[in-house]
């Protein structure tokens, strides 16, 4: 056997001068390039991810996301708007959200009618009045597009204020309807303060600046003023009901005392028109079976802003900048 068969592979000493250094350098360069490519890929990925997040936030802030599905529907349909919960400027049943949904429904030529599904115990008379006025305005501009209120569980106080603007009100026989009135409620702590030895120290710019302050004794003059205020808003409420219901309303001595009735009884009193549901109104009255939801839903940006606003408001309350009568609110 020849000597070549037992020869070992050439080592670094048998290579040409500088050859092994060149191999090591090439490996280092290729490893560096590979690492740079991987880093560049991750950088591009994170940049695209951040861009997608920014786009989503912009779309959410402008209301493109999380809105009702009513835009761009090609076929004739019934527009549905949900009024659910307490009517509140900061809530889902605010005038801003309900009126925006109403405007979208009236702007869509394929919406043959609007159904306002109400499940509300009431709330702000200001917000309810704004919705009432907007329904009347849109109906005057669009006489061929009716608005129907459909009551499910409850339609009381401010909820009924809104319903009164509709062309007709449909209820379930067991629905709760009514509570036509205004309430301004609060608390007084002067007796408790006397028992525990707490003294109220109050500095105001005018004798009525601390109107209905819960930590001060009741002031007959201020209470009379508050009663007149409530009575004025109440008359606005009654006027809206009479305007909306017209001759269909069979007034009784206790109709405007804050009482509530079943849906069946409300039909007898003329507070409602007929028994019905969203589906039956869409099918039999509007005659457009397809129901499209136009309700404006709270988006991500609004939820964040609301939380920031609540925190800021709590800070103001702690500094005493929340205003007089902080324990009073309307219904």
Short mmCIF file of C-alpha atoms in Angstrom, two decimals:
data_model
loop_
_atom_site.label_atom_id
_atom_site.label_comp_id
_atom_site.label_asym_id
_atom_site.label_seq_id
_atom_site.Cartn_x
_atom_site.Cartn_y
_atom_site.Cartn_z
CA UNK A 1 0.00 0.00 0.00
CA UNK A 2 1.35 3.39 -0.92
CA UNK A 3 2.47 5.97 1.60
CA UNK A 4 -0.21 8.40 0.26
CA UNK A 5 -3.03 6.26 1.74
CA UNK A 6 -1.80 7.04 5.24
CA UNK A 7 -1.24 10.73 4.74
CA UNK A 8 -3.39 13.07 6.93
CA UNK A 9 -5.42 16.04 5.58
CA UNK A 10 -3.34 19.13 5.09
CA UNK A 11 -3.29 21.33 8.17
CA UNK A 12 -2.86 25.09 8.49
CA UNK A 13 0.92 24.68 8.22
CA UNK A 14 0.56 23.08 4.76
CA UNK A 15 -1.73 25.84 3.39
CA UNK A 16 -0.58 28.76 1.42
CA UNK A 17 0.41 31.76 3.50
CA UNK A 18 -2.67 33.81 4.56
CA UNK A 19 -5.24 31.23 3.31
CA UNK A 20 -6.62 30.16 6.71
CA UNK A 21 -6.84 33.76 7.89
CA UNK A 22 -8.91 34.52 4.80
CA UNK A 23 -11.29 31.60 5.60
CA UNK A 24 -11.82 32.80 9.16
CA UNK A 25 -12.42 36.36 7.97
CA UNK A 26 -14.99 35.20 5.40
CA UNK A 27 -16.85 33.23 8.05
CA UNK A 28 -16.92 36.24 10.35
CA UNK A 29 -18.17 38.51 7.55
CA UNK A 30 -20.92 36.07 6.54
CA UNK A 31 -22.00 35.65 10.19
CA UNK A 32 -22.10 39.42 10.59
CA UNK A 33 -24.17 39.82 7.42
CA UNK A 34 -26.57 37.10 8.57
CA UNK A 35 -27.00 38.80 11.94
CA UNK A 36 -27.60 42.18 10.26
CA UNK A 37 -30.26 40.66 7.97
CA UNK A 38 -32.05 39.10 10.97
CA UNK A 39 -31.89 42.39 12.88
CA UNK A 40 -33.21 44.26 9.84
CA UNK A 41 -36.11 41.82 9.48
CA UNK A 42 -37.09 42.29 13.14
CA UNK A 43 -36.81 46.07 12.79
CA UNK A 44 -39.13 46.03 9.77
CA UNK A 45 -41.56 43.75 11.60
CA UNK A 46 -41.78 46.02 14.66
CA UNK A 47 -42.13 49.11 12.48
CA UNK A 48 -45.01 47.52 10.59
CA UNK A 49 -46.58 46.43 13.87
CA UNK A 50 -46.36 49.96 15.26
CA UNK A 51 -47.82 51.36 12.02
CA UNK A 52 -50.75 48.92 12.24
CA UNK A 53 -51.40 49.94 15.86
CA UNK A 54 -51.32 53.63 14.93
CA UNK A 55 -53.72 53.05 12.03
CA UNK A 56 -56.11 51.12 14.28
CA UNK A 57 -56.01 53.88 16.90
CA UNK A 58 -56.72 56.52 14.25
CA UNK A 59 -59.61 54.51 12.85
CA UNK A 60 -60.98 53.97 16.35
CA UNK A 61 -60.64 57.65 17.24
CA UNK A 62 -62.47 58.74 14.10
CA UNK A 63 -65.25 56.23 14.71
CA UNK A 64 -64.59 54.11 11.62
CA UNK A 65 -64.24 51.05 13.83
CA UNK A 66 -66.82 49.84 16.34
CA UNK A 67 -69.64 51.77 14.70
CA UNK A 68 -72.96 50.33 13.71
CA UNK A 69 -73.06 48.25 10.56
CA UNK A 70 -75.47 50.56 8.80
CA UNK A 71 -73.22 52.24 6.26
CA UNK A 72 -73.11 51.04 2.68
CA UNK A 73 -75.98 48.53 2.80
CA UNK A 74 -77.27 48.05 -0.76
CA UNK A 75 -80.74 46.61 -0.13
CA UNK A 76 -83.89 48.15 1.36
CA UNK A 77 -83.85 47.57 5.09
CA UNK A 78 -85.06 48.73 8.48
CA UNK A 79 -82.59 50.83 10.45
CA UNK A 80 -82.27 49.80 14.10
CA UNK A 81 -80.92 52.10 16.81
CA UNK A 82 -80.50 50.86 20.39
CA UNK A 83 -81.21 53.19 23.31
CA UNK A 84 -80.14 51.04 26.22
CA UNK A 85 -79.52 52.08 29.81
CA UNK A 86 -79.42 55.43 31.53
CA UNK A 87 -79.54 58.44 29.22
CA UNK A 88 -76.29 60.16 30.07
CA UNK A 89 -73.90 62.50 28.27
CA UNK A 90 -71.01 60.12 29.02
CA UNK A 91 -72.82 56.85 28.37
CA UNK A 92 -73.87 54.67 25.47
CA UNK A 93 -77.29 56.36 25.41
CA UNK A 94 -75.96 59.90 25.04
CA UNK A 95 -77.53 62.41 22.67
CA UNK A 96 -74.29 62.52 20.66
CA UNK A 97 -74.36 58.78 19.94
CA UNK A 98 -78.11 58.42 19.40
CA UNK A 99 -78.33 61.51 17.18
CA UNK A 100 -75.32 60.41 15.12
CA UNK A 101 -77.03 57.05 14.52
CA UNK A 102 -80.28 58.80 13.60
CA UNK A 103 -78.51 61.03 11.10
CA UNK A 104 -76.76 58.05 9.50
CA UNK A 105 -80.06 56.18 9.18
CA UNK A 106 -81.82 59.16 7.61
CA UNK A 107 -78.90 59.75 5.22
CA UNK A 108 -79.12 56.18 3.90
CA UNK A 109 -81.72 56.03 1.12
CA UNK A 110 -81.95 52.25 1.54
CA UNK A 111 -83.24 52.63 5.11
CA UNK A 112 -87.01 52.63 4.65
CA UNK A 113 -87.77 53.35 8.28
CA UNK A 114 -86.11 53.69 11.67
CA UNK A 115 -86.81 51.61 14.76
CA UNK A 116 -85.59 52.99 18.07
CA UNK A 117 -85.44 50.07 20.50
CA UNK A 118 -85.71 51.51 24.02
CA UNK A 119 -84.72 49.85 27.28
CA UNK A 120 -84.14 52.82 29.57
CA UNK A 121 -85.25 53.95 33.04
CA UNK A 122 -84.56 57.56 32.07
CA UNK A 123 -81.71 59.91 32.82
CA UNK A 124 -80.71 63.42 31.88
CA UNK A 125 -83.64 65.61 30.77
CA UNK A 126 -81.19 67.63 28.69
CA UNK A 127 -79.92 64.59 26.76
CA UNK A 128 -83.46 63.23 26.33
CA UNK A 129 -84.65 66.62 25.07
CA UNK A 130 -81.80 66.81 22.55
CA UNK A 131 -82.73 63.39 21.14
CA UNK A 132 -86.43 64.33 21.05
CA UNK A 133 -85.65 67.53 19.12
CA UNK A 134 -83.39 65.73 16.66
CA UNK A 135 -86.02 63.10 15.86
CA UNK A 136 -88.59 65.82 15.21
CA UNK A 137 -86.14 67.77 13.03
CA UNK A 138 -85.17 64.75 10.92
CA UNK A 139 -88.80 63.72 10.50
CA UNK A 140 -89.73 67.21 9.30
CA UNK A 141 -86.96 67.05 6.71
CA UNK A 142 -87.78 63.47 5.69
CA UNK A 143 -91.56 63.04 5.86
CA UNK A 144 -91.44 59.70 4.02
CA UNK A 145 -89.12 57.99 6.51
CA UNK A 146 -90.99 57.05 9.71
CA UNK A 147 -89.50 56.57 13.17
CA UNK A 148 -91.01 53.95 15.47
CA UNK A 149 -90.16 53.37 19.11
CA UNK A 150 -90.21 49.76 20.30
CA UNK A 151 -90.19 49.25 24.05
CA UNK A 152 -88.95 45.99 25.49
CA UNK A 153 -88.39 45.95 29.27
CA UNK A 154 -88.77 49.57 30.38
CA UNK A 155 -89.38 52.99 28.89
CA UNK A 156 -89.63 55.40 31.80
CA UNK A 157 -89.00 59.07 32.50
CA UNK A 158 -86.40 60.34 30.00
CA UNK A 159 -86.76 57.12 28.01
CA UNK A 160 -90.41 57.96 27.43
CA UNK A 161 -89.46 61.58 26.68
CA UNK A 162 -87.50 60.24 23.70
CA UNK A 163 -90.20 57.73 22.68
CA UNK A 164 -92.81 60.49 22.51
CA UNK A 165 -91.04 61.91 19.45
CA UNK A 166 -91.68 58.74 17.42
CA UNK A 167 -94.51 58.33 14.95
CA UNK A 168 -95.76 55.33 16.92
CA UNK A 169 -94.78 53.54 20.10
CA UNK A 170 -94.90 49.73 20.24
CA UNK A 171 -94.71 47.85 23.53
CA UNK A 172 -94.90 44.40 25.02
CA UNK A 173 -97.94 43.88 27.20
CA UNK A 174 -95.66 43.48 30.24
CA UNK A 175 -93.34 46.42 29.46
CA UNK A 176 -93.02 49.18 32.07
CA UNK A 177 -94.01 52.58 30.65
CA UNK A 178 -94.43 56.06 32.07
CA UNK A 179 -92.86 57.80 35.06
CA UNK A 180 -93.49 61.17 33.44
CA UNK A 181 -91.87 63.57 35.82
CA UNK A 182 -88.62 65.12 37.01
CA UNK A 183 -86.73 64.38 40.19
CA UNK A 184 -83.86 66.27 41.79
CA UNK A 185 -82.53 64.30 44.71
CA UNK A 186 -79.81 64.63 47.29
CA UNK A 187 -78.87 64.18 50.94
CA UNK A 188 -78.41 66.30 54.04
CA UNK A 189 -75.72 65.53 56.60
CA UNK A 190 -76.17 68.33 59.13
CA UNK A 191 -77.70 66.09 61.82
CA UNK A 192 -74.85 63.60 61.55
CA UNK A 193 -72.29 66.41 61.62
CA UNK A 194 -73.81 67.78 64.84
CA UNK A 195 -73.60 64.36 66.49
CA UNK A 196 -69.93 63.83 65.64
CA UNK A 197 -68.95 67.43 66.27
CA UNK A 198 -68.06 68.48 62.73
CA UNK A 199 -68.39 72.17 61.85
CA UNK A 200 -68.99 73.33 58.29
CA UNK A 201 -66.78 76.24 57.20
CA UNK A 202 -67.90 77.62 53.88
CA UNK A 203 -66.74 80.72 51.98
CA UNK A 204 -68.77 81.71 48.90
CA UNK A 205 -68.98 84.70 46.56
CA UNK A 206 -72.78 84.87 46.74
CA UNK A 207 -75.43 83.77 49.18
CA UNK A 208 -76.78 81.14 46.75
CA UNK A 209 -73.47 79.87 45.39
CA UNK A 210 -73.70 76.79 47.67
CA UNK A 211 -77.22 76.01 46.50
CA UNK A 212 -78.55 72.88 48.22
CA UNK A 213 -75.21 72.20 49.88
CA UNK A 214 -75.67 68.85 51.70
CA UNK A 215 -73.42 69.97 54.58
CA UNK A 216 -75.42 73.11 55.38
CA UNK A 217 -78.91 73.44 56.91
CA UNK A 218 -81.81 73.47 54.45
CA UNK A 219 -82.56 76.94 53.11
CA UNK A 220 -86.30 77.45 52.39
CA UNK A 221 -85.60 80.06 49.71
CA UNK A 222 -83.16 77.81 47.89
CA UNK A 223 -85.50 74.84 48.12
CA UNK A 224 -88.33 76.93 46.65
CA UNK A 225 -86.03 77.95 43.79
CA UNK A 226 -85.08 74.32 43.15
CA UNK A 227 -88.75 73.32 43.18
CA UNK A 228 -89.53 76.01 40.59
CA UNK A 229 -86.63 74.73 38.49
CA UNK A 230 -87.94 71.17 38.63
CA UNK A 231 -91.45 72.34 37.81
CA UNK A 232 -90.25 74.25 34.73
CA UNK A 233 -88.40 71.22 33.37
CA UNK A 234 -91.42 69.06 34.17
CA UNK A 235 -93.66 71.32 32.07
CA UNK A 236 -91.19 70.99 29.19
CA UNK A 237 -91.48 67.20 29.54
CA UNK A 238 -95.29 67.29 29.60
CA UNK A 239 -95.32 69.61 26.60
CA UNK A 240 -93.13 67.19 24.64
CA UNK A 241 -95.43 64.27 25.48
CA UNK A 242 -98.52 66.20 24.44
CA UNK A 243 -96.82 67.36 21.24
CA UNK A 244 -95.70 63.86 20.32
CA UNK A 245 -98.83 61.95 21.26
CA UNK A 246 -101.43 64.53 20.27
CA UNK A 247 -105.05 63.40 20.31
CA UNK A 248 -104.04 59.78 20.95
CA UNK A 249 -103.30 60.67 24.57
CA UNK A 250 -106.14 60.00 27.00
CA UNK A 251 -105.09 62.18 29.90
CA UNK A 252 -106.03 61.19 33.44
CA UNK A 253 -105.44 63.08 36.70
CA UNK A 254 -102.50 60.82 37.60
CA UNK A 255 -100.89 60.57 34.17
CA UNK A 256 -98.23 63.20 34.91
CA UNK A 257 -97.62 62.33 38.55
CA UNK A 258 -94.71 59.94 37.95
CA UNK A 259 -96.72 56.70 37.93
CA UNK A 260 -95.78 53.77 35.71
CA UNK A 261 -98.04 51.35 33.85
CA UNK A 262 -97.78 48.06 32.01
CA UNK A 263 -97.47 48.09 28.25
CA UNK A 264 -101.06 46.88 27.89
CA UNK A 265 -102.37 49.69 30.11
CA UNK A 266 -100.21 52.27 28.34
CA UNK A 267 -101.98 51.40 25.07
CA UNK A 268 -105.33 52.03 26.75
CA UNK A 269 -104.11 55.41 28.02
CA UNK A 270 -102.71 56.42 24.65
CA UNK A 271 -99.15 56.49 25.96
CA UNK A 272 -98.39 53.74 23.41
CA UNK A 273 -100.07 52.64 20.19
CA UNK A 274 -99.88 48.88 19.79
CA UNK A 275 -98.15 45.70 20.89
CA UNK A 276 -95.16 44.85 18.77
CA UNK A 277 -91.48 43.94 18.48
CA UNK A 278 -88.60 45.08 16.32
CA UNK A 279 -89.16 42.18 13.94
CA UNK A 280 -92.90 42.67 13.67
CA UNK A 281 -92.54 46.40 13.03
CA UNK A 282 -89.85 45.80 10.41
CA UNK A 283 -91.88 43.08 8.70
CA UNK A 284 -95.46 44.34 8.97
CA UNK A 285 -95.20 48.12 9.33
CA UNK A 286 -92.05 49.23 7.50
CA UNK A 287 -92.20 46.14 5.26
CA UNK A 288 -88.44 45.73 5.13
CA UNK A 289 -87.55 42.46 6.85
CA UNK A 290 -83.80 43.03 6.86
CA UNK A 291 -82.77 44.86 10.02
CA UNK A 292 -79.46 46.75 10.03
CA UNK A 293 -77.97 48.05 13.27
CA UNK A 294 -76.93 51.73 13.09
CA UNK A 295 -76.15 52.03 16.79
CA UNK A 296 -72.93 53.95 17.45
CA UNK A 297 -70.82 51.79 19.74
CA UNK A 298 -68.23 53.14 22.13
CA UNK A 299 -64.79 52.80 20.54
CA UNK A 300 -61.38 52.20 22.09
CA UNK A 301 -60.33 55.85 22.04
CA UNK A 302 -63.54 56.91 23.76
CA UNK A 303 -63.08 54.33 26.50
CA UNK A 304 -59.56 55.58 27.16
CA UNK A 305 -60.67 59.22 27.11
CA UNK A 306 -63.53 58.45 29.47
CA UNK A 307 -61.21 56.80 31.98
CA UNK A 308 -58.83 59.75 31.81
CA UNK A 309 -61.77 62.12 32.23
CA UNK A 310 -63.09 60.21 35.24
CA UNK A 311 -59.67 60.33 36.87
CA UNK A 312 -59.36 64.05 36.17
CA UNK A 313 -62.86 64.68 37.51
CA UNK A 314 -62.06 62.75 40.67
CA UNK A 315 -59.01 64.94 41.11
CA UNK A 316 -61.12 68.06 40.78
CA UNK A 317 -63.61 66.73 43.30
CA UNK A 318 -60.80 66.17 45.80
CA UNK A 319 -59.66 69.77 45.37
CA UNK A 320 -63.18 71.06 45.95
CA UNK A 321 -63.61 72.36 42.38
CA UNK A 322 -66.55 70.11 41.55
CA UNK A 323 -69.18 72.78 42.11
CA UNK A 324 -71.99 73.20 44.60
CA UNK A 325 -74.70 70.62 45.13
CA UNK A 326 -72.35 67.72 44.40
CA UNK A 327 -74.73 65.22 46.01
CA UNK A 328 -77.65 66.28 43.82
CA UNK A 329 -78.51 64.88 40.41
CA UNK A 330 -81.38 64.77 37.96
CA UNK A 331 -83.54 61.94 36.76
#
